[in-house]
Structure formats: C-alpha cells, structure tokens
PDB file of C-alpha atoms in Angstrom:
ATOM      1  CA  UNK A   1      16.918  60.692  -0.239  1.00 93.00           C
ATOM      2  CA  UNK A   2      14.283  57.256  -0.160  1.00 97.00           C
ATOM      3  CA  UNK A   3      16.726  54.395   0.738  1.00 98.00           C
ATOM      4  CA  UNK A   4      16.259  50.817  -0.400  1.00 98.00           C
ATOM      5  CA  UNK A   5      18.398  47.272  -0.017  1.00 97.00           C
ATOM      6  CA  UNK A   6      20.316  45.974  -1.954  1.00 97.00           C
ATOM      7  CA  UNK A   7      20.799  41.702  -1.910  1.00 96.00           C
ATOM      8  CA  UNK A   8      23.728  41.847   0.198  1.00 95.00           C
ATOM      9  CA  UNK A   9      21.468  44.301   3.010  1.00 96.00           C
ATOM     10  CA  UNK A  10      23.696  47.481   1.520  1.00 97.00           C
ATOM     11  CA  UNK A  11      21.667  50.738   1.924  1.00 98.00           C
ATOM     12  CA  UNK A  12      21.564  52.301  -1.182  1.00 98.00           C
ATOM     13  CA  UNK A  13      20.215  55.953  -1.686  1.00 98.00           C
ATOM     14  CA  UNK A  14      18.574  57.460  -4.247  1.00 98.00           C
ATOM     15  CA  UNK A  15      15.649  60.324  -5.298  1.00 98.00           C
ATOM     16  CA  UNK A  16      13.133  60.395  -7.608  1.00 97.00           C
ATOM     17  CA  UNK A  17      12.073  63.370  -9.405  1.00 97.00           C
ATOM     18  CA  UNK A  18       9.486  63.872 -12.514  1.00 96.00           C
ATOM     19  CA  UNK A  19       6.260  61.538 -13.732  1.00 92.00           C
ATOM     20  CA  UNK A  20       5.995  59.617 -16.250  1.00 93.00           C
ATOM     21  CA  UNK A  21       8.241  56.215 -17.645  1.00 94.00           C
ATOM     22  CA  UNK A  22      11.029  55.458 -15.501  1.00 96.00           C
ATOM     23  CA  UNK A  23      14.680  56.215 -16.453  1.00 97.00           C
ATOM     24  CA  UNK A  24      17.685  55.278 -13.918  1.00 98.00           C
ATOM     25  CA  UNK A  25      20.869  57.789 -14.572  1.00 98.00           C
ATOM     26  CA  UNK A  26      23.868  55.770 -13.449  1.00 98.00           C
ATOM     27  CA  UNK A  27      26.927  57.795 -12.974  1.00 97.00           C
ATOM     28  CA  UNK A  28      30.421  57.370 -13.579  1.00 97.00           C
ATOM     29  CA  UNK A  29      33.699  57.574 -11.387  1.00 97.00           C
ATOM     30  CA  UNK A  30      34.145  59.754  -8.383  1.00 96.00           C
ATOM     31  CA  UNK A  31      29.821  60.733  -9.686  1.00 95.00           C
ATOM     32  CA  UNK A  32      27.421  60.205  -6.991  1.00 96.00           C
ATOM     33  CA  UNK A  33      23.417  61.416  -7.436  1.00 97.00           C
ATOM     34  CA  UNK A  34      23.902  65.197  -6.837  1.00 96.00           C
ATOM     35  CA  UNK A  35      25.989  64.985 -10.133  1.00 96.00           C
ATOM     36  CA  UNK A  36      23.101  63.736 -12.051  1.00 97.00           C
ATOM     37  CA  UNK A  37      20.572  66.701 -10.358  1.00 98.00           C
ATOM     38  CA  UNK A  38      21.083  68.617 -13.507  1.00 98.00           C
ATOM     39  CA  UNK A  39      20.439  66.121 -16.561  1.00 98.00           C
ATOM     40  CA  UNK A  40      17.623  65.003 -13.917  1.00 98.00           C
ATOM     41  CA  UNK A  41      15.689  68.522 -13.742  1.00 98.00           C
ATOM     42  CA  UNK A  42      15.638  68.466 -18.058  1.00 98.00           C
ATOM     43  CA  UNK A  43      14.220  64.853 -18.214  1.00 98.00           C
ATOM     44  CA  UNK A  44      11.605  65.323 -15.093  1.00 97.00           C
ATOM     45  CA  UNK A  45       8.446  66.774 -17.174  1.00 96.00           C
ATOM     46  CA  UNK A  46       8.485  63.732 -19.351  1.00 96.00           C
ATOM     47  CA  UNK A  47       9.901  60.807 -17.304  1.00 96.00           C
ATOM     48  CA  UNK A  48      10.050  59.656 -13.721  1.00 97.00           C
ATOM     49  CA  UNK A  49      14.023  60.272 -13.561  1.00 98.00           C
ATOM     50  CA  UNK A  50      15.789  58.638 -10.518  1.00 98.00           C
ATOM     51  CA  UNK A  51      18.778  59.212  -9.781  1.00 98.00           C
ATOM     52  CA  UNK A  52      21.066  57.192  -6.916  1.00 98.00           C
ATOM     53  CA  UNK A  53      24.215  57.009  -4.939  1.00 98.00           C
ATOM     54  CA  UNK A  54      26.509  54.054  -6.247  1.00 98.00           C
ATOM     55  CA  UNK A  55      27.743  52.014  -3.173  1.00 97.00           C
ATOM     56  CA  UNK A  56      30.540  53.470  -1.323  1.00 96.00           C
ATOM     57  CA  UNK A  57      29.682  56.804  -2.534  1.00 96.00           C
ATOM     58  CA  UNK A  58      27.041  59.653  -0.397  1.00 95.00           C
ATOM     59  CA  UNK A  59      24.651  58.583   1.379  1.00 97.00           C
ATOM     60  CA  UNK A  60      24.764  54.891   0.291  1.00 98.00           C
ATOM     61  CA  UNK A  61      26.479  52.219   2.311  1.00 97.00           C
ATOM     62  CA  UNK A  62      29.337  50.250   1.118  1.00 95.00           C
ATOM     63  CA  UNK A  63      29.560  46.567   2.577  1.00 84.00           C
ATOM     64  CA  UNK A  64      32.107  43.915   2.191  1.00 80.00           C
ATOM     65  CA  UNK A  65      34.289  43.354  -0.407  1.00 87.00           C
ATOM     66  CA  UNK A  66      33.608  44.727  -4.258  1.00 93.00           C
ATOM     67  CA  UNK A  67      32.324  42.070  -6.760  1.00 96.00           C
ATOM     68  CA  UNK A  68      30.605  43.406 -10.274  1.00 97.00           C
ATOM     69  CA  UNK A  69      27.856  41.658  -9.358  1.00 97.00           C
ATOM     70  CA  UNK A  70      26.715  43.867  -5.919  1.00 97.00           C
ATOM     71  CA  UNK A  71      26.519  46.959  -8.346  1.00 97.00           C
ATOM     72  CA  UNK A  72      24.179  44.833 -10.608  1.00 98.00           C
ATOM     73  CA  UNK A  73      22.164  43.491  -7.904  1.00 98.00           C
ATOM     74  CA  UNK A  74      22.213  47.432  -6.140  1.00 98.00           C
ATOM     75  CA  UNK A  75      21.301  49.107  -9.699  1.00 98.00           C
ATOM     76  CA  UNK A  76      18.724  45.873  -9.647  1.00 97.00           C
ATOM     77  CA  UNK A  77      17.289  47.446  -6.249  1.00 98.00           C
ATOM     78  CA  UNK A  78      16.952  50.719  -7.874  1.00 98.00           C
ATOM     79  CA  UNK A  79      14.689  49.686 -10.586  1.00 97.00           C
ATOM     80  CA  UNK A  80      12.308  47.271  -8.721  1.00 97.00           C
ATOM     81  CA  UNK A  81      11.914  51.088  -6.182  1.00 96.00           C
ATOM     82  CA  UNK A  82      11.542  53.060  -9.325  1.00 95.00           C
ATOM     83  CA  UNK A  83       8.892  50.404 -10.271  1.00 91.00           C
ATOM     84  CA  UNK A  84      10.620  48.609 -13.425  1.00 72.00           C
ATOM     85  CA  UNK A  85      11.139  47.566 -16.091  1.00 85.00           C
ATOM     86  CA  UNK A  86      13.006  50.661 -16.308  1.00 95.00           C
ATOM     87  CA  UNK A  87      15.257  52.343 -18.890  1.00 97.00           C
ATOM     88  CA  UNK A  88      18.596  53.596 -18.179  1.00 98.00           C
ATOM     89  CA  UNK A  89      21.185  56.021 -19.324  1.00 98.00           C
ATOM     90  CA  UNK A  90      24.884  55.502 -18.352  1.00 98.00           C
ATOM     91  CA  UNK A  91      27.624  57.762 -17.874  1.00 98.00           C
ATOM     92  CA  UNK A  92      31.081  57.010 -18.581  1.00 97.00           C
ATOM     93  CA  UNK A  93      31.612  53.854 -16.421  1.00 97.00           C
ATOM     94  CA  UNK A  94      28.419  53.942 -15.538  1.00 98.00           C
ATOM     95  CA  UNK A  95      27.143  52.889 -18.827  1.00 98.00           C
ATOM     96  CA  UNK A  96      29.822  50.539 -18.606  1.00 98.00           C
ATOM     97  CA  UNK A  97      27.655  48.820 -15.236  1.00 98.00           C
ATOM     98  CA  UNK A  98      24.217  49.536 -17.241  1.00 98.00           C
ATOM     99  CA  UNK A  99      25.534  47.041 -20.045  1.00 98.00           C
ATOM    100  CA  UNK A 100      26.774  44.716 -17.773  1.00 98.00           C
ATOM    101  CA  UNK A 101      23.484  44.934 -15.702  1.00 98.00           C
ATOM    102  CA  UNK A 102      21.367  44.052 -18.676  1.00 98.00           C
ATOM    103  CA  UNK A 103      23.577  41.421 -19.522  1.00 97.00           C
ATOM    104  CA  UNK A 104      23.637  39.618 -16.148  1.00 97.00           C
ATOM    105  CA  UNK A 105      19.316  39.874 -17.109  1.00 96.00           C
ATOM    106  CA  UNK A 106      18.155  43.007 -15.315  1.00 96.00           C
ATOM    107  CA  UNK A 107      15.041  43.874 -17.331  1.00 94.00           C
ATOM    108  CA  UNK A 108      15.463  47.519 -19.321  1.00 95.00           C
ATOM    109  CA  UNK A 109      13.261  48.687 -21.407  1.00 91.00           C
ATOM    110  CA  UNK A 110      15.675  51.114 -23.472  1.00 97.00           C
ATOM    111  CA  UNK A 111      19.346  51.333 -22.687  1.00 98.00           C
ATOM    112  CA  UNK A 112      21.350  54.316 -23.761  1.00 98.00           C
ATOM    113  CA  UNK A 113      25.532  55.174 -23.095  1.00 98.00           C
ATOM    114  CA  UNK A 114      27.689  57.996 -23.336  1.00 98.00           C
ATOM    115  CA  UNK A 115      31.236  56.786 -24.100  1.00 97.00           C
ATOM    116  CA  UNK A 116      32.014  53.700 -21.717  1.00 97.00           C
ATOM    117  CA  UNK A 117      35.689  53.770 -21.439  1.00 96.00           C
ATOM    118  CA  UNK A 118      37.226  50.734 -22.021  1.00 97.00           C
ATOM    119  CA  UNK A 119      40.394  50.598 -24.223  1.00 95.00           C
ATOM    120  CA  UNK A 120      40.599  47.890 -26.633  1.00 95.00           C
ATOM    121  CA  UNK A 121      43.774  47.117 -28.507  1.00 94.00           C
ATOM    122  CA  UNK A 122      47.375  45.990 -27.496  1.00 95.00           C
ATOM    123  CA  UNK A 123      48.139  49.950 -26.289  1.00 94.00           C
ATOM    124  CA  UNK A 124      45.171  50.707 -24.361  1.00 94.00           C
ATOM    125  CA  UNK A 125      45.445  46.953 -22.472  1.00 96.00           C
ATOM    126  CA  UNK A 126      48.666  47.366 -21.400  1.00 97.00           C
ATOM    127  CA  UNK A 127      47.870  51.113 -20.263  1.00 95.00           C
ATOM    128  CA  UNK A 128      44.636  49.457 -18.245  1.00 96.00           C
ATOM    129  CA  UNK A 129      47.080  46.916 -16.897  1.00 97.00           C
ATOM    130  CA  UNK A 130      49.569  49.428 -15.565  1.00 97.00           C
ATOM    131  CA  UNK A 131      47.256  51.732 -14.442  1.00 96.00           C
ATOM    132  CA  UNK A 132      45.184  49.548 -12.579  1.00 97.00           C
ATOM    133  CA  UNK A 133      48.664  48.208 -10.479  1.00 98.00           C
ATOM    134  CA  UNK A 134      49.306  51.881  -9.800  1.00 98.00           C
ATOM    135  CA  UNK A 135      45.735  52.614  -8.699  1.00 98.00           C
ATOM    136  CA  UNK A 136      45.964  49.592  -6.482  1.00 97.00           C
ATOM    137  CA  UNK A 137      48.890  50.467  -4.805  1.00 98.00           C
ATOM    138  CA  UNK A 138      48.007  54.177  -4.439  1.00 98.00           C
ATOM    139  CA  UNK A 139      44.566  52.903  -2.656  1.00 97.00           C
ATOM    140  CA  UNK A 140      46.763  50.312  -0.231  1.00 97.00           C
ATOM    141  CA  UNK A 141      49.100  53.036   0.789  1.00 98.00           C
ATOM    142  CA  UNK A 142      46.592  55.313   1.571  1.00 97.00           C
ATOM    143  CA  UNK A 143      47.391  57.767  -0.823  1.00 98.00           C
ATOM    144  CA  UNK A 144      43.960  58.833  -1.669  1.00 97.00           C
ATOM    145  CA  UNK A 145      44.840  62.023  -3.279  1.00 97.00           C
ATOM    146  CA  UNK A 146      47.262  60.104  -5.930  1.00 97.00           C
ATOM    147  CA  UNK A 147      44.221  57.760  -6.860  1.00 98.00           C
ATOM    148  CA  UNK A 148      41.978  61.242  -7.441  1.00 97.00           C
ATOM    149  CA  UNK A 149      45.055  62.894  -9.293  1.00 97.00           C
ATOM    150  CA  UNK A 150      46.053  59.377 -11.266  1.00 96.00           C
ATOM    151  CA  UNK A 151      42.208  59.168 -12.710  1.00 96.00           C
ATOM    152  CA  UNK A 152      41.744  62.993 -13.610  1.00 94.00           C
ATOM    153  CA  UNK A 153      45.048  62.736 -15.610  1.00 93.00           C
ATOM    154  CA  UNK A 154      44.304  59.477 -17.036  1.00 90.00           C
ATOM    155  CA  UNK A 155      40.970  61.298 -18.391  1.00 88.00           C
ATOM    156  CA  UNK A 156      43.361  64.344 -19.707  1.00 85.00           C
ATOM    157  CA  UNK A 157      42.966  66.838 -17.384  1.00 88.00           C
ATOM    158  CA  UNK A 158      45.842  68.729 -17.887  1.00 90.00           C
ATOM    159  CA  UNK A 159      48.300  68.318 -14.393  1.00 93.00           C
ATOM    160  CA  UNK A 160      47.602  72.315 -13.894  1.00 95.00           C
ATOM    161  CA  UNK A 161      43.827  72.134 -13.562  1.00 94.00           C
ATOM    162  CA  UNK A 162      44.491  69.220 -11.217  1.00 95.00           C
ATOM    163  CA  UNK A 163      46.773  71.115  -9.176  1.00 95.00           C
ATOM    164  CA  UNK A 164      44.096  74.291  -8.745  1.00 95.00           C
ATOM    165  CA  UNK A 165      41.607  70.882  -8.059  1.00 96.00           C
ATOM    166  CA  UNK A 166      43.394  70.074  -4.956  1.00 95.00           C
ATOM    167  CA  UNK A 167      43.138  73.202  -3.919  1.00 95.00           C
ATOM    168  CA  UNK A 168      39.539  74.133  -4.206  1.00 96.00           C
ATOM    169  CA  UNK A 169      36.366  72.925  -1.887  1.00 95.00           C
ATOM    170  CA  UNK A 170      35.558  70.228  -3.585  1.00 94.00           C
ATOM    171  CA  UNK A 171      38.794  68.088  -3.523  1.00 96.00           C
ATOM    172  CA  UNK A 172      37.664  66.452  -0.086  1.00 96.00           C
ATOM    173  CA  UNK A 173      34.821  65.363  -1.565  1.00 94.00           C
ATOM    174  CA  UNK A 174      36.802  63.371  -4.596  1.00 96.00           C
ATOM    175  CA  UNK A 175      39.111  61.922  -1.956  1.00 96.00           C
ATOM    176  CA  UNK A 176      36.153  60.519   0.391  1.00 95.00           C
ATOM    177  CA  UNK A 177      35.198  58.418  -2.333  1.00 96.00           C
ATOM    178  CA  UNK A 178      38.142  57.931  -3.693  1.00 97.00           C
ATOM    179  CA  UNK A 179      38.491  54.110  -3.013  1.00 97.00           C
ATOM    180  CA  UNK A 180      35.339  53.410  -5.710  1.00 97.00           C
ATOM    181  CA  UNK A 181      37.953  53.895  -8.355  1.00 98.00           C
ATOM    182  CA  UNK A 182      39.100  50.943  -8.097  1.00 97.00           C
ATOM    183  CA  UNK A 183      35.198  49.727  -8.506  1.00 97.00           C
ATOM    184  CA  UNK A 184      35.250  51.507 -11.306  1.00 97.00           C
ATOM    185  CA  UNK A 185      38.290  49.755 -12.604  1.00 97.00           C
ATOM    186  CA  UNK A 186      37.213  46.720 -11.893  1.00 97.00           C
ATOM    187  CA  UNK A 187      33.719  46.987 -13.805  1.00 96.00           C
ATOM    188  CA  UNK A 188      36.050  47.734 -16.940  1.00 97.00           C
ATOM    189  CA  UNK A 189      37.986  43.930 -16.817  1.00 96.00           C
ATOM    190  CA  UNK A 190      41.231  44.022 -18.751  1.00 97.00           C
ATOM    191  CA  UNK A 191      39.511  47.133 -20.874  1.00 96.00           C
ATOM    192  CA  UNK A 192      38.286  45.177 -23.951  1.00 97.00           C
ATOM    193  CA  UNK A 193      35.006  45.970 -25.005  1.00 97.00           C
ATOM    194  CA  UNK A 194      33.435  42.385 -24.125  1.00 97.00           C
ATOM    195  CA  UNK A 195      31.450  41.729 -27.429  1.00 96.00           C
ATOM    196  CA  UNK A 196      30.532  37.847 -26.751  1.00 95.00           C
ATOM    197  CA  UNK A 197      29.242  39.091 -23.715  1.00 96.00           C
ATOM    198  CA  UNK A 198      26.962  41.868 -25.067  1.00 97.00           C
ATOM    199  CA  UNK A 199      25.552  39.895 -28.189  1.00 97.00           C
ATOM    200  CA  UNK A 200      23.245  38.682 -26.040  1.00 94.00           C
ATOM    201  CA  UNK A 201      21.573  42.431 -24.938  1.00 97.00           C
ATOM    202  CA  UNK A 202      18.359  42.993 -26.066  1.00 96.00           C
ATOM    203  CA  UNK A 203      17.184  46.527 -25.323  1.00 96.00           C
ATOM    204  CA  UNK A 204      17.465  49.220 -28.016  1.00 96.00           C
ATOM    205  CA  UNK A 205      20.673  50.680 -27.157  1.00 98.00           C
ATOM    206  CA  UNK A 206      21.976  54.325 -28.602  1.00 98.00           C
ATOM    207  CA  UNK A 207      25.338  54.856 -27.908  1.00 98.00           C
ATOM    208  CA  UNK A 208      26.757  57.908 -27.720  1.00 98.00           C
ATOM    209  CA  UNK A 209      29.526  59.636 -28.514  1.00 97.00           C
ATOM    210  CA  UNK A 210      31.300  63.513 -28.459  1.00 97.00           C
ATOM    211  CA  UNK A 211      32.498  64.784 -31.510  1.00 96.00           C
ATOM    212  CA  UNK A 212      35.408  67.144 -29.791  1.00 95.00           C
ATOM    213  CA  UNK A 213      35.848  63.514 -27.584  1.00 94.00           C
ATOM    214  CA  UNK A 214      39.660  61.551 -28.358  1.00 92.00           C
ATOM    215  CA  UNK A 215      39.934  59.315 -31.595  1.00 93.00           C
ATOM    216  CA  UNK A 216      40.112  56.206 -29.104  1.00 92.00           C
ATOM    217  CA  UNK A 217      36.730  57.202 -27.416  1.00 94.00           C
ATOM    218  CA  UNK A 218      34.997  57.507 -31.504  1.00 95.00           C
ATOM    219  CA  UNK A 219      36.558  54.124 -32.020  1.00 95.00           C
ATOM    220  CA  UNK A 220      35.388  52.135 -29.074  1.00 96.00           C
ATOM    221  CA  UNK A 221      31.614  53.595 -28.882  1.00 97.00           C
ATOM    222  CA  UNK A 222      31.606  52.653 -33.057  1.00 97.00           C
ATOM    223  CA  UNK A 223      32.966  49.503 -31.749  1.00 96.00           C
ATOM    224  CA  UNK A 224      30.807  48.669 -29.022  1.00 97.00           C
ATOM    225  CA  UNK A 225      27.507  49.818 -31.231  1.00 97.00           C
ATOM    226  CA  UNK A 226      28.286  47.485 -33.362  1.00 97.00           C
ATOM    227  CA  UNK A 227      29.113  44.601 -31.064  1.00 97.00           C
ATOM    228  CA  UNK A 228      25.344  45.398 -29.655  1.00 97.00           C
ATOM    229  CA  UNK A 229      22.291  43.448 -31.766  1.00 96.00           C
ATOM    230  CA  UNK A 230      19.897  46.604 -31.620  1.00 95.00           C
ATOM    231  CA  UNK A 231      22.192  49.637 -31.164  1.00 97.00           C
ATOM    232  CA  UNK A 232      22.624  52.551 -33.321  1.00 97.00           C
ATOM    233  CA  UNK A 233      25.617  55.333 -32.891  1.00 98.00           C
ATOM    234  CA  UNK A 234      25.388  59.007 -32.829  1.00 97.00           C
ATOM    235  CA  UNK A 235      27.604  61.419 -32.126  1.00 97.00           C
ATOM    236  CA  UNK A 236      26.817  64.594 -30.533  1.00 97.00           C
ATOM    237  CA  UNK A 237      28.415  67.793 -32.603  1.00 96.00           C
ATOM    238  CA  UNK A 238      31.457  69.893 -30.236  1.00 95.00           C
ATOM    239  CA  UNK A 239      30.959  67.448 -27.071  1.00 95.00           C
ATOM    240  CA  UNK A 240      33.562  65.995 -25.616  1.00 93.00           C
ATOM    241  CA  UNK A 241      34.358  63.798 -22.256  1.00 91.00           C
ATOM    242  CA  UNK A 242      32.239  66.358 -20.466  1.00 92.00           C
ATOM    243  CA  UNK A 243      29.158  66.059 -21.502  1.00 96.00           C
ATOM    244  CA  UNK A 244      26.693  69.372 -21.339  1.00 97.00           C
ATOM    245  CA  UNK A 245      23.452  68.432 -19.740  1.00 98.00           C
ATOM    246  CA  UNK A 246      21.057  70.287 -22.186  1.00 98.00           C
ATOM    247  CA  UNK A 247      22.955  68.722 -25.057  1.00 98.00           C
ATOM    248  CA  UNK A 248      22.393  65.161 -24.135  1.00 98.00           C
ATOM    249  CA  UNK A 249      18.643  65.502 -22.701  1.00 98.00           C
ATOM    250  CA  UNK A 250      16.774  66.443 -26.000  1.00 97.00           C
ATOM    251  CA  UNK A 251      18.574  63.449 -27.419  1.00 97.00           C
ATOM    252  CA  UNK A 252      17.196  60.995 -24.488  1.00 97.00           C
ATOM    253  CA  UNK A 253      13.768  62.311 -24.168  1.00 97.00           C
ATOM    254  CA  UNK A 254      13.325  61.597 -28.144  1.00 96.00           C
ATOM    255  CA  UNK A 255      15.211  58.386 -27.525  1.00 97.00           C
ATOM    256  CA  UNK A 256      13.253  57.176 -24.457  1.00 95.00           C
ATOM    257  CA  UNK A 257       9.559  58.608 -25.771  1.00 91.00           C
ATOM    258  CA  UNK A 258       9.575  57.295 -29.189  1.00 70.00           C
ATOM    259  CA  UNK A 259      11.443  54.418 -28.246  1.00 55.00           C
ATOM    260  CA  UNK A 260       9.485  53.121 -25.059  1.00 54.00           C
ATOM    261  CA  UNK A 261       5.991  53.385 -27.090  1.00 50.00           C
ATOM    262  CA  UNK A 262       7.222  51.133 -29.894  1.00 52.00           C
ATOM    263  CA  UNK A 263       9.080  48.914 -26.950  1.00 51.00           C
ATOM    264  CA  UNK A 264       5.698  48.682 -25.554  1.00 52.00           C
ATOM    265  CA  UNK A 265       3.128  48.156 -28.075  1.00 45.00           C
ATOM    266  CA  UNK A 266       5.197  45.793 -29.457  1.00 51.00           C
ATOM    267  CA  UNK A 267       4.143  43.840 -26.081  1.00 50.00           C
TER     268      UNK A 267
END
C-alpha cells in the first residue's frame, strides 16, 4: 500500500486501483481497506477507486488522542494523493465521516452514503448514551472482545453468530482494532442526525438505503436526505445492513458518471 501524511504526521495507508475520476471508499467500524477490495474491483474500469486504512486500523498509524477532526484532515490526505477534488462513497459510519468531511470544507465532487447510523429520537439517544458508557468502559478495562461482541449485537447479529465469530480466524483481527469503536462512536455525537450542520453541504449527495434494512435505518437515511440541499433517496430492493457489492456498484458508477460530467461542465 502507497502511504501518505496526514496533518498531525499520522501515516495513513491506502491503494489505488482503476483509471479514470477519482472516488475515495471510506469504510465503516471494525472496516479497514481490504474490506473495500471487492466494491473496489467493480468500480476500477470506470473510476480511479482508492481505497485506505482509517487511522488505528492496518497498516495506518494511529497517533495521539482521537478528535473528529484527524479523520477529516487524514480522509483530507487521501484525496489531495488520489489527486482531488474527489468523490466519495461512505459506508455505514463511514459515510457518517464523508458528511462531516465535506462539511468541515473538504472539496467532493459527488458524495454518496449507505445508511449512516445515527439514531435520532428520545429512544435511540438514550440507547447511544448508554451504549457509548458501556463501550467506554469495556475499552478501559481492556475487555476488547466485549467492545467487538457489544457492536456486532448492537448491529443485530444474533448472540449465536457472535459466539461461532469468536471462534473463527478472523476474531483477532476485530479485536486488534477494536479500540476505533469508540472513533466510530465518537464521529456519531449524541446520534442525532446533525441537520444545521449539513444544510450547508453542497455536493450532490444520494443516500442510500436497504429495503430488507430496520424501520429506524429507512427513517433516518429519509431523514438525513432531506436535511441535505441536493440529495435524493433510493432504496436498494432486498438489501439490508450488509450491503452486496455488485448491488451497490451499478448504482455508483451511474451516480458518479452521469453525475461528475454535469458537476463538471457546469464549471
């Protein structure tokens, strides 16, 4: 993987795959850029696709104490290497960062998000709230394991599939970074979708949704479209949380090709 610096001198890591526009994948919790490989390989014969390790996670360092703004200014890094202004797709809390990074007045061309989770209303705050003091204690006792386990369930993996999880090869790997959850968490605030804040994005933004995904994950993506000048909704027929690669790229590369030329002639 091609390394560059972030602001703060963290080594970030990422790879670059494909010609053409450039799109930035940003992935979610526990994600790191061998989880976007696939998506990657479907959008490569149209775009320049890079894909990159979010600090604290593979091959990318992790220094000093977490702040929302280090991700920007590392996801900033990424797009002056992939040659910006870019366009980006975010996964999960990753499209959470992508927002947030265009709001804080990182240049995108095209800006597109599959199912940010925050959790608007009285009910899903006080669920953030708790869960967020668990996760932090979890994380201060050590107990990485708990922090893995306490996210999979709070995503609905049902507690048996998490107990076969712990037992298979690739629970090590979900421990090692298991102290970016509470990155992750942080990104999200209290878990309201922060509409003041997002009124001021300017990018075309398509947010996405499953249609197998919860009634609270339909609700906030229809919520956060709407809180978003220049976004339009779709949702994506017998998806759900876990989003099939060749489902979601046709939907991109018609999103980012049609999109980018009008972006740019418009220039």
């Amino acid at each position: 993987m091609d390394k560059t610096l972030s602001r703060d001198g963290t080594s970030i890591a990422y790879r670059r795959r494909g010609d053409g526009p450039p799109v930035i994948l940003v992935g979610g919790a526990l994600s790191t850029a061998a989880d976007g490989a696939p998506l990657a390989a479907l959008l490569a014969p149209r775009f320049t696709v890079v894909t990159y390790d979010r600090r604290g996670r593979g091959a990318s360092g992790d220094g000093g104490a977490y702040a929302l703004r280090r991700e920007i200014e590392d996801l900033a890094a990424v797009a002056v290497a992939a040659g910006g202004p870019v366009s980006l797709f975010g996964m999960l809390s990753g499209g959470a960062l992508a927002l947030e990074a265009h709001a804080a007045g990182l240049p995108v061309d095209l800006l597109a998000v599959y199912e940010p989770p925050y959790t608007p209303g009285a009910a899903g705050l006080l669920h953030k709230s708790r869960c967020t003091a668990l996760l932090h204690r979890l994380l201060a006792g050590g107990d990485r394991g708990g922090a893995v386990e306490l996210y999979l369930s709070r995503t609905g993996v049902p507690e048996a599939t998490i107990a076969r999880m712990r037992r298979a090869p690739l629970w090590p790997g979900l421990e090692a970074v298991a102290h970016t959850l509470a990155y992750d968490d942080a990104l999200l605030g209290d878990g309201s979708v922060p509409a003041g804040r997002f009124a001021s994005l300017t990018a075309r933004t398509l947010v996405v949704t499953g249609g197998f995904s919860t009634a609270q994950a339909q609700e906030t993506t229809l919520a956060l479209a709407a809180a978003i000048p220049r976004a339009r909704h779709r949702t994506l027929t017998g998806q759900t949380r876990e989003l099939a690669p060749h489902v979601i790229a046709p939907v991109l590369a018609d999103f980012f090709a049609r999109e980018v030329f009008a972006v740019r002639v418009s220039r």
